[in-house]
Structure formats: structure tokens, C-alpha cells
JSON list of C-alpha atoms in Angstrom, two decimals:
[
{"chain": "A", "resi": 249, "resn": "MET", "atom": "CA", "xyz": [54.82, 86.79, 12.72]},
{"chain": "A", "resi": 250, "resn": "LYS", "atom": "CA", "xyz": [51.51, 85.00, 12.91]},
{"chain": "A", "resi": 251, "resn": "GLY", "atom": "CA", "xyz": [51.55, 81.72, 14.83]},
{"chain": "A", "resi": 252, "resn": "LEU", "atom": "CA", "xyz": [50.49, 78.31, 13.65]},
{"chain": "A", "resi": 253, "resn": "PRO", "atom": "CA", "xyz": [46.85, 77.17, 13.82]},
{"chain": "A", "resi": 254, "resn": "VAL", "atom": "CA", "xyz": [46.05, 75.38, 17.09]},
{"chain": "A", "resi": 255, "resn": "LEU", "atom": "CA", "xyz": [43.91, 72.31, 17.57]},
{"chain": "A", "resi": 256, "resn": "CYS", "atom": "CA", "xyz": [42.85, 71.69, 21.16]},
{"chain": "A", "resi": 257, "resn": "VAL", "atom": "CA", "xyz": [42.99, 67.99, 22.04]},
{"chain": "A", "resi": 258, "resn": "THR", "atom": "CA", "xyz": [40.83, 67.20, 25.06]},
{"chain": "A", "resi": 259, "resn": "ASN", "atom": "CA", "xyz": [41.44, 65.10, 28.14]},
{"chain": "A", "resi": 260, "resn": "ARG", "atom": "CA", "xyz": [38.79, 65.86, 30.73]},
{"chain": "A", "resi": 261, "resn": "ASN", "atom": "CA", "xyz": [40.75, 63.96, 33.40]},
{"chain": "A", "resi": 262, "resn": "LEU", "atom": "CA", "xyz": [43.34, 66.76, 33.40]},
{"chain": "A", "resi": 263, "resn": "CYS", "atom": "CA", "xyz": [40.84, 69.54, 34.07]},
{"chain": "A", "resi": 264, "resn": "LYS", "atom": "CA", "xyz": [41.03, 71.35, 37.39]},
{"chain": "A", "resi": 265, "resn": "LYS", "atom": "CA", "xyz": [37.46, 72.60, 37.00]},
{"chain": "A", "resi": 266, "resn": "ASP", "atom": "CA", "xyz": [34.29, 71.50, 35.24]},
{"chain": "A", "resi": 267, "resn": "PHE", "atom": "CA", "xyz": [35.19, 70.09, 31.82]},
{"chain": "A", "resi": 268, "resn": "LEU", "atom": "CA", "xyz": [32.41, 71.84, 29.90]},
{"chain": "A", "resi": 269, "resn": "SER", "atom": "CA", "xyz": [33.35, 75.16, 31.49]},
{"chain": "A", "resi": 270, "resn": "GLN", "atom": "CA", "xyz": [36.91, 74.59, 30.33]},
{"chain": "A", "resi": 271, "resn": "ILE", "atom": "CA", "xyz": [35.70, 73.78, 26.81]},
{"chain": "A", "resi": 272, "resn": "GLU", "atom": "CA", "xyz": [33.71, 77.01, 26.79]},
{"chain": "A", "resi": 273, "resn": "GLY", "atom": "CA", "xyz": [36.76, 79.01, 27.83]},
{"chain": "A", "resi": 274, "resn": "ILE", "atom": "CA", "xyz": [38.81, 77.37, 25.09]},
{"chain": "A", "resi": 275, "resn": "ALA", "atom": "CA", "xyz": [36.12, 77.93, 22.47]},
{"chain": "A", "resi": 276, "resn": "GLN", "atom": "CA", "xyz": [36.03, 81.62, 23.41]},
{"chain": "A", "resi": 277, "resn": "GLY", "atom": "CA", "xyz": [39.70, 81.77, 22.39]},
{"chain": "A", "resi": 278, "resn": "ARG", "atom": "CA", "xyz": [38.80, 80.52, 18.90]},
{"chain": "A", "resi": 279, "resn": "PRO", "atom": "CA", "xyz": [41.26, 77.69, 18.22]},
{"chain": "A", "resi": 280, "resn": "GLN", "atom": "CA", "xyz": [41.10, 76.15, 14.76]},
{"chain": "A", "resi": 281, "resn": "GLY", "atom": "CA", "xyz": [39.18, 73.25, 16.27]},
{"chain": "A", "resi": 282, "resn": "ILE", "atom": "CA", "xyz": [38.52, 71.15, 19.36]},
{"chain": "A", "resi": 283, "resn": "LEU", "atom": "CA", "xyz": [39.34, 67.46, 18.98]},
{"chain": "A", "resi": 284, "resn": "LEU", "atom": "CA", "xyz": [37.22, 65.57, 21.51]},
{"chain": "A", "resi": 285, "resn": "ARG", "atom": "CA", "xyz": [39.54, 62.66, 22.33]},
{"chain": "A", "resi": 286, "resn": "GLU", "atom": "CA", "xyz": [38.16, 61.08, 25.55]},
{"chain": "A", "resi": 287, "resn": "LYS", "atom": "CA", "xyz": [39.22, 57.54, 24.69]},
{"chain": "A", "resi": 288, "resn": "ASP", "atom": "CA", "xyz": [38.04, 56.00, 27.97]},
{"chain": "A", "resi": 289, "resn": "LEU", "atom": "CA", "xyz": [34.33, 56.60, 27.25]},
{"chain": "A", "resi": 290, "resn": "SER", "atom": "CA", "xyz": [31.93, 54.12, 25.71]},
{"chain": "A", "resi": 291, "resn": "GLU", "atom": "CA", "xyz": [30.38, 55.17, 22.40]},
{"chain": "A", "resi": 292, "resn": "GLN", "atom": "CA", "xyz": [27.13, 56.10, 24.13]},
{"chain": "A", "resi": 293, "resn": "GLU", "atom": "CA", "xyz": [28.89, 58.13, 26.83]},
{"chain": "A", "resi": 294, "resn": "TYR", "atom": "CA", "xyz": [31.03, 59.78, 24.19]},
{"chain": "A", "resi": 295, "resn": "ARG", "atom": "CA", "xyz": [27.98, 60.75, 22.15]},
{"chain": "A", "resi": 296, "resn": "GLN", "atom": "CA", "xyz": [26.36, 62.44, 25.15]},
{"chain": "A", "resi": 297, "resn": "LEU", "atom": "CA", "xyz": [29.50, 64.45, 25.87]},
{"chain": "A", "resi": 298, "resn": "ALA", "atom": "CA", "xyz": [30.02, 65.27, 22.20]},
{"chain": "A", "resi": 299, "resn": "ALA", "atom": "CA", "xyz": [26.49, 66.67, 21.94]},
{"chain": "A", "resi": 300, "resn": "GLN", "atom": "CA", "xyz": [27.18, 69.00, 24.88]},
{"chain": "A", "resi": 301, "resn": "CYS", "atom": "CA", "xyz": [30.53, 70.10, 23.44]},
{"chain": "A", "resi": 302, "resn": "LEU", "atom": "CA", "xyz": [28.99, 70.66, 20.02]},
{"chain": "A", "resi": 303, "resn": "THR", "atom": "CA", "xyz": [26.47, 73.10, 21.48]},
{"chain": "A", "resi": 304, "resn": "ILE", "atom": "CA", "xyz": [29.34, 75.10, 22.99]},
{"chain": "A", "resi": 305, "resn": "CYS", "atom": "CA", "xyz": [31.48, 74.97, 19.84]},
{"chain": "A", "resi": 306, "resn": "ARG", "atom": "CA", "xyz": [28.63, 76.16, 17.62]},
{"chain": "A", "resi": 307, "resn": "ARG", "atom": "CA", "xyz": [28.02, 79.08, 19.95]},
{"chain": "A", "resi": 308, "resn": "TYR", "atom": "CA", "xyz": [31.56, 80.32, 19.24]},
{"chain": "A", "resi": 309, "resn": "HIS", "atom": "CA", "xyz": [31.83, 79.11, 15.63]},
{"chain": "A", "resi": 310, "resn": "VAL", "atom": "CA", "xyz": [34.61, 76.66, 16.45]},
{"chain": "A", "resi": 311, "resn": "ASP", "atom": "CA", "xyz": [34.81, 73.27, 14.73]},
{"chain": "A", "resi": 312, "resn": "LEU", "atom": "CA", "xyz": [34.29, 70.18, 16.88]},
{"chain": "A", "resi": 313, "resn": "ILE", "atom": "CA", "xyz": [36.25, 67.17, 15.62]},
{"chain": "A", "resi": 314, "resn": "ILE", "atom": "CA", "xyz": [34.95, 63.76, 16.59]},
{"chain": "A", "resi": 315, "resn": "HIS", "atom": "CA", "xyz": [37.57, 61.17, 17.61]},
{"chain": "A", "resi": 316, "resn": "SER", "atom": "CA", "xyz": [37.20, 57.50, 16.58]},
{"chain": "A", "resi": 317, "resn": "TYR", "atom": "CA", "xyz": [33.39, 57.29, 16.30]},
{"chain": "A", "resi": 318, "resn": "PRO", "atom": "CA", "xyz": [32.09, 57.83, 12.73]},
{"chain": "A", "resi": 319, "resn": "ARG", "atom": "CA", "xyz": [28.53, 56.92, 13.73]},
{"chain": "A", "resi": 320, "resn": "VAL", "atom": "CA", "xyz": [28.51, 59.57, 16.45]},
{"chain": "A", "resi": 321, "resn": "ALA", "atom": "CA", "xyz": [29.79, 62.15, 13.97]},
{"chain": "A", "resi": 322, "resn": "ARG", "atom": "CA", "xyz": [27.02, 61.31, 11.51]},
{"chain": "A", "resi": 323, "resn": "GLU", "atom": "CA", "xyz": [24.32, 61.33, 14.20]},
{"chain": "A", "resi": 324, "resn": "LEU", "atom": "CA", "xyz": [25.44, 64.80, 15.31]},
{"chain": "A", "resi": 325, "resn": "SER", "atom": "CA", "xyz": [26.02, 66.09, 11.75]},
{"chain": "A", "resi": 326, "resn": "VAL", "atom": "CA", "xyz": [29.71, 66.72, 12.45]},
{"chain": "A", "resi": 327, "resn": "SER", "atom": "CA", "xyz": [31.72, 66.71, 9.22]},
{"chain": "A", "resi": 328, "resn": "LYS", "atom": "CA", "xyz": [35.21, 66.34, 10.70]},
{"chain": "A", "resi": 329, "resn": "ILE", "atom": "CA", "xyz": [36.66, 63.20, 12.24]},
{"chain": "A", "resi": 330, "resn": "HIS", "atom": "CA", "xyz": [40.02, 62.00, 13.53]},
{"chain": "A", "resi": 331, "resn": "LEU", "atom": "CA", "xyz": [41.25, 58.44, 14.09]},
{"chain": "A", "resi": 332, "resn": "PRO", "atom": "CA", "xyz": [44.39, 56.53, 15.07]},
{"chain": "A", "resi": 333, "resn": "LEU", "atom": "CA", "xyz": [45.98, 54.94, 12.01]},
{"chain": "A", "resi": 334, "resn": "GLU", "atom": "CA", "xyz": [44.92, 51.38, 12.84]},
{"chain": "A", "resi": 335, "resn": "ARG", "atom": "CA", "xyz": [41.30, 52.36, 13.29]},
{"chain": "A", "resi": 336, "resn": "PHE", "atom": "CA", "xyz": [41.40, 54.53, 10.18]},
{"chain": "A", "resi": 337, "resn": "LEU", "atom": "CA", "xyz": [42.53, 51.55, 8.11]},
{"chain": "A", "resi": 338, "resn": "GLN", "atom": "CA", "xyz": [39.91, 49.28, 9.66]},
{"chain": "A", "resi": 339, "resn": "GLU", "atom": "CA", "xyz": [36.99, 51.69, 9.26]},
{"chain": "A", "resi": 340, "resn": "ARG", "atom": "CA", "xyz": [37.69, 53.38, 5.93]},
{"chain": "A", "resi": 341, "resn": "ASP", "atom": "CA", "xyz": [34.36, 52.11, 4.57]},
{"chain": "A", "resi": 342, "resn": "LEU", "atom": "CA", "xyz": [32.57, 54.16, 7.24]},
{"chain": "A", "resi": 343, "resn": "LEU", "atom": "CA", "xyz": [34.33, 57.42, 6.41]},
{"chain": "A", "resi": 344, "resn": "GLU", "atom": "CA", "xyz": [32.87, 58.30, 3.03]},
{"chain": "A", "resi": 345, "resn": "GLY", "atom": "CA", "xyz": [31.39, 61.77, 2.89]},
{"chain": "A", "resi": 346, "resn": "PHE", "atom": "CA", "xyz": [33.31, 63.40, 5.73]},
{"chain": "A", "resi": 347, "resn": "GLN", "atom": "CA", "xyz": [34.62, 66.87, 4.94]},
{"chain": "A", "resi": 348, "resn": "GLN", "atom": "CA", "xyz": [37.90, 66.25, 6.76]},
{"chain": "A", "resi": 349, "resn": "ILE", "atom": "CA", "xyz": [39.61, 63.10, 8.01]},
{"chain": "A", "resi": 350, "resn": "GLY", "atom": "CA", "xyz": [42.65, 63.34, 10.27]},
{"chain": "A", "resi": 351, "resn": "VAL", "atom": "CA", "xyz": [44.94, 60.47, 11.27]},
{"chain": "A", "resi": 352, "resn": "SER", "atom": "CA", "xyz": [47.49, 60.10, 14.08]},
{"chain": "A", "resi": 353, "resn": "ILE", "atom": "CA", "xyz": [50.81, 58.63, 12.94]},
{"chain": "A", "resi": 354, "resn": "HIS", "atom": "CA", "xyz": [54.16, 57.83, 14.53]},
{"chain": "A", "resi": 355, "resn": "SER", "atom": "CA", "xyz": [56.55, 57.35, 11.59]},
{"chain": "A", "resi": 356, "resn": "PRO", "atom": "CA", "xyz": [57.14, 58.63, 8.05]},
{"chain": "A", "resi": 357, "resn": "GLU", "atom": "CA", "xyz": [56.04, 55.23, 6.75]},
{"chain": "A", "resi": 358, "resn": "GLU", "atom": "CA", "xyz": [52.72, 55.54, 8.59]},
{"chain": "A", "resi": 359, "resn": "ALA", "atom": "CA", "xyz": [52.37, 59.08, 7.27]},
{"chain": "A", "resi": 360, "resn": "ARG", "atom": "CA", "xyz": [52.74, 57.93, 3.68]},
{"chain": "A", "resi": 361, "resn": "GLN", "atom": "CA", "xyz": [50.29, 55.09, 4.23]},
{"chain": "A", "resi": 362, "resn": "ALA", "atom": "CA", "xyz": [47.69, 57.38, 5.77]},
{"chain": "A", "resi": 363, "resn": "GLN", "atom": "CA", "xyz": [47.99, 59.87, 2.92]},
{"chain": "A", "resi": 364, "resn": "ARG", "atom": "CA", "xyz": [47.75, 57.10, 0.33]},
{"chain": "A", "resi": 365, "resn": "MET", "atom": "CA", "xyz": [44.56, 55.81, 1.97]},
{"chain": "A", "resi": 366, "resn": "GLY", "atom": "CA", "xyz": [42.86, 59.20, 1.98]},
{"chain": "A", "resi": 367, "resn": "ALA", "atom": "CA", "xyz": [43.81, 61.12, 5.12]},
{"chain": "A", "resi": 368, "resn": "GLY", "atom": "CA", "xyz": [43.40, 64.87, 4.80]},
{"chain": "A", "resi": 369, "resn": "TYR", "atom": "CA", "xyz": [45.86, 65.83, 7.53]},
{"chain": "A", "resi": 370, "resn": "LEU", "atom": "CA", "xyz": [48.11, 64.10, 10.08]},
{"chain": "A", "resi": 371, "resn": "ILE", "atom": "CA", "xyz": [48.97, 64.52, 13.74]},
{"chain": "A", "resi": 372, "resn": "ALA", "atom": "CA", "xyz": [52.57, 63.51, 14.45]},
{"chain": "A", "resi": 373, "resn": "GLY", "atom": "CA", "xyz": [54.25, 63.17, 17.82]},
{"chain": "A", "resi": 374, "resn": "HIS", "atom": "CA", "xyz": [55.20, 63.34, 20.46]},
{"chain": "A", "resi": 375, "resn": "ILE", "atom": "CA", "xyz": [57.82, 65.96, 19.61]},
{"chain": "A", "resi": 376, "resn": "TYR", "atom": "CA", "xyz": [59.01, 67.19, 23.03]},
{"chain": "A", "resi": 377, "resn": "PRO", "atom": "CA", "xyz": [58.94, 65.57, 26.48]},
{"chain": "A", "resi": 378, "resn": "THR", "atom": "CA", "xyz": [55.44, 65.66, 27.91]},
{"chain": "A", "resi": 379, "resn": "GLY", "atom": "CA", "xyz": [53.81, 64.61, 31.16]},
{"chain": "A", "resi": 380, "resn": "CYS", "atom": "CA", "xyz": [51.17, 62.80, 29.11]},
{"chain": "A", "resi": 381, "resn": "LYS", "atom": "CA", "xyz": [53.81, 60.27, 28.01]},
{"chain": "A", "resi": 382, "resn": "PRO", "atom": "CA", "xyz": [55.91, 59.71, 31.15]},
{"chain": "A", "resi": 383, "resn": "GLY", "atom": "CA", "xyz": [59.06, 57.70, 30.55]},
{"chain": "A", "resi": 384, "resn": "LEU", "atom": "CA", "xyz": [58.57, 57.65, 26.79]},
{"chain": "A", "resi": 385, "resn": "PRO", "atom": "CA", "xyz": [61.35, 59.53, 24.94]},
{"chain": "A", "resi": 386, "resn": "PRO", "atom": "CA", "xyz": [60.15, 62.24, 22.54]},
{"chain": "A", "resi": 387, "resn": "ARG", "atom": "CA", "xyz": [60.61, 61.67, 18.82]},
{"chain": "A", "resi": 388, "resn": "GLY", "atom": "CA", "xyz": [62.02, 65.15, 18.32]},
{"chain": "A", "resi": 389, "resn": "LEU", "atom": "CA", "xyz": [62.20, 67.77, 15.59]},
{"chain": "A", "resi": 390, "resn": "ASP", "atom": "CA", "xyz": [64.15, 65.60, 13.15]},
{"chain": "A", "resi": 391, "resn": "PHE", "atom": "CA", "xyz": [61.29, 63.08, 13.24]},
{"chain": "A", "resi": 392, "resn": "LEU", "atom": "CA", "xyz": [58.81, 65.86, 12.57]},
{"chain": "A", "resi": 393, "resn": "GLN", "atom": "CA", "xyz": [60.74, 67.12, 9.58]},
{"chain": "A", "resi": 394, "resn": "LYS", "atom": "CA", "xyz": [60.99, 63.61, 8.12]},
{"chain": "A", "resi": 395, "resn": "VAL", "atom": "CA", "xyz": [57.22, 63.18, 8.44]},
{"chain": "A", "resi": 396, "resn": "VAL", "atom": "CA", "xyz": [56.58, 66.58, 6.84]},
{"chain": "A", "resi": 397, "resn": "ASP", "atom": "CA", "xyz": [58.96, 65.78, 3.98]},
{"chain": "A", "resi": 398, "resn": "SER", "atom": "CA", "xyz": [57.31, 62.40, 3.35]},
{"chain": "A", "resi": 399, "resn": "VAL", "atom": "CA", "xyz": [53.81, 63.72, 2.56]},
{"chain": "A", "resi": 400, "resn": "SER", "atom": "CA", "xyz": [52.04, 66.57, 0.78]},
{"chain": "A", "resi": 401, "resn": "ILE", "atom": "CA", "xyz": [49.12, 66.93, 3.25]},
{"chain": "A", "resi": 402, "resn": "PRO", "atom": "CA", "xyz": [49.26, 69.15, 6.36]},
{"chain": "A", "resi": 403, "resn": "VAL", "atom": "CA", "xyz": [51.07, 67.81, 9.43]},
{"chain": "A", "resi": 404, "resn": "TYR", "atom": "CA", "xyz": [50.15, 68.97, 12.93]},
{"chain": "A", "resi": 405, "resn": "ALA", "atom": "CA", "xyz": [52.74, 68.46, 15.66]},
{"chain": "A", "resi": 406, "resn": "ILE", "atom": "CA", "xyz": [51.79, 67.30, 19.15]},
{"chain": "A", "resi": 407, "resn": "GLY", "atom": "CA", "xyz": [53.58, 66.77, 22.43]},
{"chain": "A", "resi": 408, "resn": "GLY", "atom": "CA", "xyz": [55.07, 69.32, 24.79]},
{"chain": "A", "resi": 409, "resn": "ILE", "atom": "CA", "xyz": [54.71, 72.25, 22.40]},
{"chain": "A", "resi": 410, "resn": "THR", "atom": "CA", "xyz": [54.72, 75.53, 24.31]},
{"chain": "A", "resi": 411, "resn": "PRO", "atom": "CA", "xyz": [54.27, 78.98, 22.72]},
{"chain": "A", "resi": 412, "resn": "ALA", "atom": "CA", "xyz": [58.05, 79.39, 23.01]},
{"chain": "A", "resi": 413, "resn": "ARG", "atom": "CA", "xyz": [58.65, 76.20, 21.00]},
{"chain": "A", "resi": 414, "resn": "ALA", "atom": "CA", "xyz": [56.08, 76.92, 18.28]},
{"chain": "A", "resi": 415, "resn": "MET", "atom": "CA", "xyz": [58.58, 78.60, 15.97]},
{"chain": "A", "resi": 416, "resn": "GLU", "atom": "CA", "xyz": [60.89, 75.57, 16.11]},
{"chain": "A", "resi": 417, "resn": "VAL", "atom": "CA", "xyz": [58.00, 73.37, 15.03]},
{"chain": "A", "resi": 418, "resn": "ALA", "atom": "CA", "xyz": [57.08, 75.79, 12.23]},
{"chain": "A", "resi": 419, "resn": "LYS", "atom": "CA", "xyz": [60.64, 75.71, 10.91]},
{"chain": "A", "resi": 420, "resn": "MET", "atom": "CA", "xyz": [60.30, 71.94, 10.47]},
{"chain": "A", "resi": 421, "resn": "GLY", "atom": "CA", "xyz": [57.36, 72.54, 8.16]},
{"chain": "A", "resi": 422, "resn": "ALA", "atom": "CA", "xyz": [54.46, 71.71, 10.49]},
{"chain": "A", "resi": 423, "resn": "GLN", "atom": "CA", "xyz": [51.29, 73.51, 9.43]},
{"chain": "A", "resi": 424, "resn": "GLY", "atom": "CA", "xyz": [49.70, 73.45, 12.87]},
{"chain": "A", "resi": 425, "resn": "ILE", "atom": "CA", "xyz": [50.09, 72.34, 16.46]},
{"chain": "A", "resi": 426, "resn": "CYS", "atom": "CA", "xyz": [47.98, 70.35, 18.88]},
{"chain": "A", "resi": 427, "resn": "VAL", "atom": "CA", "xyz": [47.78, 71.36, 22.53]},
{"chain": "A", "resi": 428, "resn": "MET", "atom": "CA", "xyz": [46.27, 69.23, 25.25]},
{"chain": "A", "resi": 429, "resn": "SER", "atom": "CA", "xyz": [47.65, 69.56, 28.79]},
{"chain": "A", "resi": 430, "resn": "GLN", "atom": "CA", "xyz": [48.20, 73.31, 28.78]},
{"chain": "A", "resi": 431, "resn": "LEU", "atom": "CA", "xyz": [44.71, 74.08, 27.51]},
{"chain": "A", "resi": 432, "resn": "MET", "atom": "CA", "xyz": [43.06, 71.52, 29.78]},
{"chain": "A", "resi": 433, "resn": "THR", "atom": "CA", "xyz": [44.70, 73.00, 32.86]},
{"chain": "A", "resi": 434, "resn": "SER", "atom": "CA", "xyz": [44.90, 76.70, 31.98]},
{"chain": "A", "resi": 435, "resn": "SER", "atom": "CA", "xyz": [42.96, 79.14, 34.14]},
{"chain": "A", "resi": 436, "resn": "CYS", "atom": "CA", "xyz": [42.78, 81.50, 31.15]},
{"chain": "A", "resi": 437, "resn": "PRO", "atom": "CA", "xyz": [42.81, 79.49, 27.91]},
{"chain": "A", "resi": 438, "resn": "GLN", "atom": "CA", "xyz": [41.95, 82.54, 25.81]},
{"chain": "A", "resi": 439, "resn": "GLU", "atom": "CA", "xyz": [45.23, 84.23, 26.81]},
{"chain": "A", "resi": 440, "resn": "LEU", "atom": "CA", "xyz": [47.15, 81.02, 26.21]},
{"chain": "A", "resi": 441, "resn": "LEU", "atom": "CA", "xyz": [45.73, 80.74, 22.70]},
{"chain": "A", "resi": 442, "resn": "LYS", "atom": "CA", "xyz": [46.73, 84.35, 22.05]},
{"chain": "A", "resi": 443, "resn": "ALA", "atom": "CA", "xyz": [50.30, 83.42, 23.03]},
{"chain": "A", "resi": 444, "resn": "TYR", "atom": "CA", "xyz": [50.30, 80.60, 20.48]},
{"chain": "A", "resi": 445, "resn": "ALA", "atom": "CA", "xyz": [48.88, 82.91, 17.82]},
{"chain": "A", "resi": 446, "resn": "SER", "atom": "CA", "xyz": [51.76, 85.41, 17.89]},
{"chain": "A", "resi": 447, "resn": "TRP", "atom": "CA", "xyz": [55.50, 84.86, 18.29]}
]
């Protein structure tokens, strides 16, 4: 059975080696896209990093998804953007013309609101325990299914999803998964992506 599409969500602070080298290794594995999250950077710093990542992504024909900065996306001619719900609602006027707009949500109510306001897909989590959210209980598979059932747009699950858990997520109706820690720390991200691609 073919696995779910994978979006890589970045966090350069987790990398054990040079971040851009890690991005290149991930891009070689051809995920559905690379979501450049890097929330601690200023807009100018983010733009510089995004330009470097975009060069790598284009080399391997992998989509780069800009996080939170519509102006940066337009400057770099990137057609896909992702935002937290609050920022999405605040900046909707800046989002016209993007090919794809993703929104992070944390409840079925937020999912419905995001869809109503024009989101093209959602990221919902966190589903399983994850070191990225220490001490914060996971929302679980029931939460994921409720989100999926509340909207008609694709839902990507995030949070502690290993290749072994991917089928459980698929059974809840998720149309993709997001992976951060494992891809940021993997010594062979291409092999890891292969594991996600086949159950």
C-alpha cells in the first residue's frame, strides 16, 4: 500500500549538521514539500534563508512552502504559503493570488473556520507524544478524525508520526502527514522518506 504524502516541517535548531545540507538530503528524497517554519527569525533573516532553500528545492523539483511571510513568498515567486490560524485571519488581504494556502489548527471549530475563510488544506496536531511539545498531552487519533470529519479540504496530521504509525493516521482520514524532528535529525533522510512512502 502506498503511504501518505509527506510534508517536511523544518526546525534548523534540531539539526545535527549544517541545515542547508540537511535540506538538500531531504529534497533528494522528494517529499511533497518542505515547509520552512523557522519562527525565531526576523523577516529579513527568514528571506535570506528561504532564498537559499528555494535554490535547493528547485534543483530537486520539490515545492518550498513559505511560513507566515506573504511578502517574502511574493518576492521569491513562491506560490505556496502556510500560516497559523490567527495570522491567517489577520492577513487574509495579503493572500490573494497564492496557489495554495495552508493553515495550522487545533480544534474542529478552528478547522471549519479556516475552511470557511479560504484555506486550501489544514495541519492538525499534535497527534502523538512528541519531544517538540514536552509536557503537553497529545490530542490523539479521535481528535484527528473529528477534524477530518468537520471539513472537506485535505487534513495533514503532525506530531510524533513515525512510519509505523502512518497507517493509523490514514485510517482516520488524514490525506498527508508532516514530519519535523525525524527528518531534521536523520542521517539518511532519503531512506526515512522511503519508509513513510510504503507500509
